[in-house]
Short mmCIF file of C-alpha atoms in Angstrom, two decimals:
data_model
loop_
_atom_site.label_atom_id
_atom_site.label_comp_id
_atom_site.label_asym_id
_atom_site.label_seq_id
_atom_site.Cartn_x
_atom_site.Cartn_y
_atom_site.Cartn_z
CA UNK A 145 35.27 -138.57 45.51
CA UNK A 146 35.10 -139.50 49.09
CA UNK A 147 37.77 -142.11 50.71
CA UNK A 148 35.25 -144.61 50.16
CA UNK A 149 36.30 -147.30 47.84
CA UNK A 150 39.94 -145.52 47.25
CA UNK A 151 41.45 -148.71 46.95
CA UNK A 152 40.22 -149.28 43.66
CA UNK A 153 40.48 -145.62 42.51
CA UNK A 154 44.12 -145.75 43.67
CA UNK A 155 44.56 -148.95 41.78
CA UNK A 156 42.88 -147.58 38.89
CA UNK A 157 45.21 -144.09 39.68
CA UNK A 158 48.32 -146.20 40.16
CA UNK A 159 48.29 -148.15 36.29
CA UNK A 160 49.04 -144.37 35.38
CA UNK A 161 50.42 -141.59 37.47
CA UNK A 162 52.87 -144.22 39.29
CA UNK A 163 53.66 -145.63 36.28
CA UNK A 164 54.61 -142.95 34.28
CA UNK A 165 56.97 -141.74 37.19
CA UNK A 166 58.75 -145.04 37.05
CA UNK A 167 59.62 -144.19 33.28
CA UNK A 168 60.09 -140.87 33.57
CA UNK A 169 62.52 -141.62 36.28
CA UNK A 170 60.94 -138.95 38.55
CA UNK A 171 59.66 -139.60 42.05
CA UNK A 172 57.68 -136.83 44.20
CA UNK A 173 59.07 -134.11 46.21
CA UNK A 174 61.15 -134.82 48.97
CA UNK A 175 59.31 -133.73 51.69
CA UNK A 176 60.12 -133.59 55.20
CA UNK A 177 63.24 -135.26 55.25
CA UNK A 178 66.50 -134.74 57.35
CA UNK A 179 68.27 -136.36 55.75
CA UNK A 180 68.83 -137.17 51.18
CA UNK A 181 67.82 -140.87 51.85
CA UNK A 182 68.77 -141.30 48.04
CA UNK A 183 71.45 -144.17 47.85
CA UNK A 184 71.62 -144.52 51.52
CA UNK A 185 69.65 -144.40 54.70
CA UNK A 186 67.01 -141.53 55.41
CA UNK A 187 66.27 -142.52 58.68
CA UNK A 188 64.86 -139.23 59.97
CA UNK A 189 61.28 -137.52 59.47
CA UNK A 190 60.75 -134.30 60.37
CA UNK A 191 58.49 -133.45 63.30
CA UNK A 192 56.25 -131.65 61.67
CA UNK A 193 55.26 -134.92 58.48
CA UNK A 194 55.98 -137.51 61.98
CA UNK A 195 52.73 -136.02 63.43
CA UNK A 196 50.88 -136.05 59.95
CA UNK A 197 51.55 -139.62 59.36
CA UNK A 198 50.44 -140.69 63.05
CA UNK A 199 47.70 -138.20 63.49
CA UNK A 200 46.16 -139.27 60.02
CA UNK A 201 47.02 -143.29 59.46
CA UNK A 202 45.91 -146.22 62.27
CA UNK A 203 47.99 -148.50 63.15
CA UNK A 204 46.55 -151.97 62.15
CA UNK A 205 48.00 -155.51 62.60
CA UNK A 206 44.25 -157.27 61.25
CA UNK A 207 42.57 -157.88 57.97
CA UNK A 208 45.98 -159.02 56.44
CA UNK A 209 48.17 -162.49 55.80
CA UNK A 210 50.85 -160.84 58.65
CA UNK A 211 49.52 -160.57 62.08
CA UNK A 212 52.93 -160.10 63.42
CA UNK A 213 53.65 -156.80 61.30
CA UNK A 214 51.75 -154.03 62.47
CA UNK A 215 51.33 -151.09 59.88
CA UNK A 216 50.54 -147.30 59.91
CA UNK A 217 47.46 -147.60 56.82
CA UNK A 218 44.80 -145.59 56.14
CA UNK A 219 41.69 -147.47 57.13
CA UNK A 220 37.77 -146.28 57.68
CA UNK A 221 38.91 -145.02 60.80
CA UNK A 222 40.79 -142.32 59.43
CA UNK A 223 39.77 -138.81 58.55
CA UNK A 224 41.05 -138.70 55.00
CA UNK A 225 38.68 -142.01 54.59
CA UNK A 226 35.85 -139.86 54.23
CA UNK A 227 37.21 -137.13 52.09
CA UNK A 228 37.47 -136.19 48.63
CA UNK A 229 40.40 -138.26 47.23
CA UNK A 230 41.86 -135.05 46.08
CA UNK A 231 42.11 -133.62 49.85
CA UNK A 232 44.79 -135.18 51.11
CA UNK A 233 48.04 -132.99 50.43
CA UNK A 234 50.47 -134.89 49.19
CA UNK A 235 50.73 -137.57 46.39
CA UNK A 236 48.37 -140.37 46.13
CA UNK A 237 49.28 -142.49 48.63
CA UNK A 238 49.95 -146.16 47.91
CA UNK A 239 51.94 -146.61 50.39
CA UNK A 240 49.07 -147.22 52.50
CA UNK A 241 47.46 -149.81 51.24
CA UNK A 242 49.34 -153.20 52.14
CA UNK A 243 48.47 -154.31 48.78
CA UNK A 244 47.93 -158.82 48.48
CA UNK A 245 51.05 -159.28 46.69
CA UNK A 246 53.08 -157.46 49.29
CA UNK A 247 51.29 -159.78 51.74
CA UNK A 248 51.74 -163.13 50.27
CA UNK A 249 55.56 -162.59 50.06
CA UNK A 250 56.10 -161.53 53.46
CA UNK A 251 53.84 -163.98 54.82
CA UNK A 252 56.18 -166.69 52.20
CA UNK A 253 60.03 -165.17 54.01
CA UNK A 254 58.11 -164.55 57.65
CA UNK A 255 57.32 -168.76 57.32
CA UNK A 256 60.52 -169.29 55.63
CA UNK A 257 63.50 -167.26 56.73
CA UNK A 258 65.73 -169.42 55.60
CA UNK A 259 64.95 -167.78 52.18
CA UNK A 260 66.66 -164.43 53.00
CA UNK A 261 68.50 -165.48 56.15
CA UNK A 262 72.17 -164.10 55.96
CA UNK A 263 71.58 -162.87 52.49
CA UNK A 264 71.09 -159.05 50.84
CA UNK A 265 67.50 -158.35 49.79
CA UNK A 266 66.13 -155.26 47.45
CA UNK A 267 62.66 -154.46 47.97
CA UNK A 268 61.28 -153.07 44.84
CA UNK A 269 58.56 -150.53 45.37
CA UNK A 270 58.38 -150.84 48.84
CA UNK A 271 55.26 -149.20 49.63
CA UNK A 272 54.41 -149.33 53.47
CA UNK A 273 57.92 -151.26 53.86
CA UNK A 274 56.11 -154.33 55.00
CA UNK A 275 58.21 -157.28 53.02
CA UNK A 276 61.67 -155.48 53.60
CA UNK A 277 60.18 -155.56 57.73
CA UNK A 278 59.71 -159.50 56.86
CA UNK A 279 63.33 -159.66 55.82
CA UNK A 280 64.97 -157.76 59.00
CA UNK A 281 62.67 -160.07 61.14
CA UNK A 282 63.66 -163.07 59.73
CA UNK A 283 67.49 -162.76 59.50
CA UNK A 284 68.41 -160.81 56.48
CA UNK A 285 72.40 -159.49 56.43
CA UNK A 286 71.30 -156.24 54.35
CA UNK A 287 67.63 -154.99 53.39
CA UNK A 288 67.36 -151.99 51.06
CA UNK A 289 64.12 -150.71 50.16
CA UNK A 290 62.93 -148.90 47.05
CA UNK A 291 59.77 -146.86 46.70
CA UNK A 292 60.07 -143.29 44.68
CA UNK A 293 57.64 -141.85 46.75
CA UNK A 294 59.42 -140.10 49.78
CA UNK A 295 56.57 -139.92 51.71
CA UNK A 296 56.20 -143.94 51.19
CA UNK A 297 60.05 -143.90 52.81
CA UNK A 298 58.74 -141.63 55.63
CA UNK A 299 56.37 -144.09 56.47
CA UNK A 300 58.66 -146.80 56.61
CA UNK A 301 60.68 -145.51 59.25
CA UNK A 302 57.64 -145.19 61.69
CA UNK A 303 56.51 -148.77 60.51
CA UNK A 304 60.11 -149.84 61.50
CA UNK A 305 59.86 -148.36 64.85
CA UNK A 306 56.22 -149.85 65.51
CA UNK A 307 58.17 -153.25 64.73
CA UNK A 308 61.32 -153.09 66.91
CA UNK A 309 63.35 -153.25 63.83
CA UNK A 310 66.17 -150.68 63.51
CA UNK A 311 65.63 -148.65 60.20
CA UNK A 312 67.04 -149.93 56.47
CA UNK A 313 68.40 -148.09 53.96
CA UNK A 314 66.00 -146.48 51.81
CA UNK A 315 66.56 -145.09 48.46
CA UNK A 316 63.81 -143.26 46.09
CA UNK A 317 65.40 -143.40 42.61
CA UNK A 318 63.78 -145.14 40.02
CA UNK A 319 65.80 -148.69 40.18
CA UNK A 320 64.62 -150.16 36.93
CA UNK A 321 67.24 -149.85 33.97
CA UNK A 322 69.89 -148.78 36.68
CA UNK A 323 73.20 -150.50 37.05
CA UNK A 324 72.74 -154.02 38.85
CA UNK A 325 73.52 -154.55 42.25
CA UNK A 326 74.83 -157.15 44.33
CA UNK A 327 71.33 -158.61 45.73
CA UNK A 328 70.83 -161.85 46.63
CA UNK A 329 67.43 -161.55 46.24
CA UNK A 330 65.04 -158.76 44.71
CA UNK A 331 61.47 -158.91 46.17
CA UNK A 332 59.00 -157.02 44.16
CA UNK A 333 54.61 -156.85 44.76
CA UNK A 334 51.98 -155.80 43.01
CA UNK A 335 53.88 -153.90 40.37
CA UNK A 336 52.38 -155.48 36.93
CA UNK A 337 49.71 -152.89 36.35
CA UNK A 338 51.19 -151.04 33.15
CA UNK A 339 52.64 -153.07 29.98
CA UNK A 340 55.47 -150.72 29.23
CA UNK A 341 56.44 -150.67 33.22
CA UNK A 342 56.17 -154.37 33.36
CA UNK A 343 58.15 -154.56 29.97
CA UNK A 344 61.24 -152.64 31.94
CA UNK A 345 60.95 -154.80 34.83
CA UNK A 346 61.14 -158.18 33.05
CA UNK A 347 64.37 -156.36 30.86
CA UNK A 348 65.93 -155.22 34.53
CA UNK A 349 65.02 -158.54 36.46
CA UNK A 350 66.41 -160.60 33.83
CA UNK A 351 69.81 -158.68 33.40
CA UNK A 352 69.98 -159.12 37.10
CA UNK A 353 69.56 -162.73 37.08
CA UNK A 354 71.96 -163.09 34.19
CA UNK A 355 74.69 -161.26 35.41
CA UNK A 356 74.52 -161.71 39.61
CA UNK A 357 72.38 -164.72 39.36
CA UNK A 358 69.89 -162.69 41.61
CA UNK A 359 66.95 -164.76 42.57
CA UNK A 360 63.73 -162.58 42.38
CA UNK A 361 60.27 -163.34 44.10
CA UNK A 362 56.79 -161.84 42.40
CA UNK A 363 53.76 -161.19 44.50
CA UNK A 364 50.77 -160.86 42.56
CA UNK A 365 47.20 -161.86 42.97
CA UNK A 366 46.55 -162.88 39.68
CA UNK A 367 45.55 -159.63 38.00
CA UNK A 368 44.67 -159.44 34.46
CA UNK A 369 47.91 -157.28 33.70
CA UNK A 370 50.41 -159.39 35.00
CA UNK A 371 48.75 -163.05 33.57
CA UNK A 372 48.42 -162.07 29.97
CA UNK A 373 52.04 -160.28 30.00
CA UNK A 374 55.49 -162.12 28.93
CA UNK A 375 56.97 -162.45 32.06
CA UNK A 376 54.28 -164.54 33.15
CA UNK A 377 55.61 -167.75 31.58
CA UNK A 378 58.69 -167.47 33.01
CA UNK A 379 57.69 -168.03 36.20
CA UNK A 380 57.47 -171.27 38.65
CA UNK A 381 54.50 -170.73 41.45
CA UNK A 382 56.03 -170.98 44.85
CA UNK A 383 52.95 -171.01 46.94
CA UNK A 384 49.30 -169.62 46.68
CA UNK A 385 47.85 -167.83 49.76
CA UNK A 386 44.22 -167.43 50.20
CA UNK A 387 43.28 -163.89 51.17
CA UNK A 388 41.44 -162.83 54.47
CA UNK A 389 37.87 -161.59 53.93
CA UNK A 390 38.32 -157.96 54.33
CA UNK A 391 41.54 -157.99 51.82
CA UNK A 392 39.30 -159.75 49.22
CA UNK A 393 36.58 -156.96 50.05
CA UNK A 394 38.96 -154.07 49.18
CA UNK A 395 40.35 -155.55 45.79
CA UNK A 396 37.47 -156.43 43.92
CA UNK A 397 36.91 -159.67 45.03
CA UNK A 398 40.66 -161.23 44.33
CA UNK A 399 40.29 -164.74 46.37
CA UNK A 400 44.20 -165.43 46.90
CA UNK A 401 47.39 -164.14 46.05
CA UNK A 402 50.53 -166.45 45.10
CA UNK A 403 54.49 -165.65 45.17
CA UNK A 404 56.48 -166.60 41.94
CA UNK A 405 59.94 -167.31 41.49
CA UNK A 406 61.21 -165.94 38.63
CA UNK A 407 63.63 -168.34 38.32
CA UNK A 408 62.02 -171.36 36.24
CA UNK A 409 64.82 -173.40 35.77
CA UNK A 410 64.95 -173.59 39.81
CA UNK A 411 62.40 -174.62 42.13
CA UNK A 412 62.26 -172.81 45.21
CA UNK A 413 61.03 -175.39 47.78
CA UNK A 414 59.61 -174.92 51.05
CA UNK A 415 62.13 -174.14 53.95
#
């Protein structure tokens, strides 16, 4: 299966592989590190996965609801674009898709800093790093982001560098179930894709709430998952973004993408 359309086999990919990893508590290999970045900052890539990354992603700043971030993604112009799905070495790489959700919330703190200005922000499955990047730029006192793919981690280094932000902490241990921290706010995208996944992030985001009185922001663009599961009437709508053409192209025709507060008892107004 050539590159062609991997969006939607990755999507298709991701409601299982990805999600069974978040249960099973296991993330992939940690390749090409320096440095553990478990609990703390890996903010080194090895030469040798630096020059895969760059020699095999393009870095793009179009197509997407953030202009000002640019992003190392895989794109048509790259050579794993045209290959068999199954040729590129490492594992599936969602990282490099800058997936709607993940858009409409960093477009939501990029127009409203005041949202994570001064405060401590967890971005939950991080992917390309492209939200926790929103937070840095717009005044956040402490960003930690959270993918269990160490490759995803890898990549978010060289997307902080494209940026002129200095590099967060970066941690690829399965978060969900795990003791709660002291976060202002958890950010989370495009993660309602498997019931029993979603069921252990409402049980984790709600002990959060309950004990730190976390405030938690949802990207999703309306996927069938995440509007017929539980969590979904718990949630207040924040604001609804509609998507550039080429981001509606590459998932199936989604028109928009809104951010949720998972908060419904408090309304999150515009900054």
């Amino acid at each position: 299966m050539a590159f062609h359309g991997w969006k939607q086999f990755l999507f298709l990919s991701k409601q299982n592989t990805f999600a069974r990893a978040w249960r099973s508590r296991k993330g992939s290999p940690s390749l090409g590190w320096k440095h553990c970045c478990h609990g703390g900052a890996g903010r080194s890539v090895a030469p040798e996965m630096r020059a895969f990354l760059e020699e095999n992603t393009e870095v793009t700043s179009s197509g997407n609801l953030t202009p000002e971030i640019q992003l190392r993604l895989l794109t048509p112009r790259c050579r794993f674009w045209h290959e068999k799905l199954d040729s590129w070495p490492y594992g599936d790489p969602f990282w490099a898709i800058y997936w709607p959700g993940g858009q409409a919330l960093s477009r939501y703190i990029l127009d409203n800093p005041c949202v994570v200005k001064g405060k401590s922000v967890l971005d939950l499955g991080s992917g390309c790093g492209a939200t926790a990047i929103a937070a840095v730029m717009s005044g956040a006192s402490q960003v930690l982001a959270n993918d269990i793919d160490p490759i995803a981690g890898m990549a978010m280094i060289l997307n902080c560098e494209l940026n002129h932000v200095n590099p967060f902490p970066i941690t690829i241990k399965n978060m969900i179930n795990s003791e709660v921290g002291n976060w202002d706010l958890i950010v989370l995208g495009d993660m309602f894709y498997d019931e029993q996944l979603a069921d252990g992030l409402h049980h984790w985001l709600s002990k959060c709430i309950r004990i730190r009185q976390t405030k938690v922001l949802i990207g999703d663009p309306g996927r069938h998952e995440f509007l017929k599961h539980r969590i979904h009437s718990h949630l207040h709508k924040v604001i609804e973004y509609s998507l550039p053409e080429s981001t509606r192209q590459e998932n199936n025709g989604l028109t928009s993408s809104i951010v949720w507060s998972y908060q419904p008892s408090c309304s999150l107004e515009r900054c």
